[in-house]
C-alpha angles and dihedrals in degrees: 000000000000118000120248090252091054091050091055095048096039100065094147121073124220090253091054090049090052090049092050092049091049092049092049091051087058093046092249133127124226092260093052098259121131115252093261098041119113123231114253116258122217123184123196122185123211131221095270133045115277095023105119137154119204126192119193104184103310095333110104134186133177125210134196129180134197137174136204136181116251143155115278127242106272090228091056106029095168098052131084127210132263115194126186130196134176123199115207105201117199087223090065095060139353086235090068106080126183102259143133111269130357132293117243092259092050091049090050091051091051092047094049094049094043092045090050091053095045099042093046088052089231087159123039107213091193089060087061092067115111102172116003112247093004116055134016137160120258108205121195126195116197121192117193115193109221101173129007111201095147138294091061094155093058092044092052092046093050091046092051094050093045091048091050091051092047095045121099120188116209118271118243135207123202113213111181101315096330122104114215115198115208117212114242094231090057093055092068099052127085090228091060090051090053091050091054094051 
């Protein structure tokens, strides 16, 4: 009988290995695509900004974003915060166990996606400043992995960029020293426009 460690690392049976080898000899992938074919991309937008579901083939991730006003870091008083989190659900893949902390491959996925967002300057943290030294926006992007059928890094990267483009933080007005936050739903109605005039 195989040890528990072998069962975790040996997720592919001998029949599956034979099937994969046969498909590769015919220049096909397991899902029927040719070797150079891309996976199909499907985007679904939720009922509020930043809520997006991305499917890349059969890999699927869901994003949600939120923002809140907070005090800035004293070292960078004119910059807001961008936080990033990935949830690895055991329902998405048998490789995702319930545990404390991340595995090395999960940590690498998070680092690659976050590095891509930060280094591409997909989000301008200085644009998140409301009042220098007093109030800034803290924006959080949550990615929840629903199904992992391969190419997870690309799916998470696409989902993060699409969510950032879809996200709208609330507008603010500064009257004297008071910050007034306008609800997003009000910004799209004619009544709200009349109230602001």
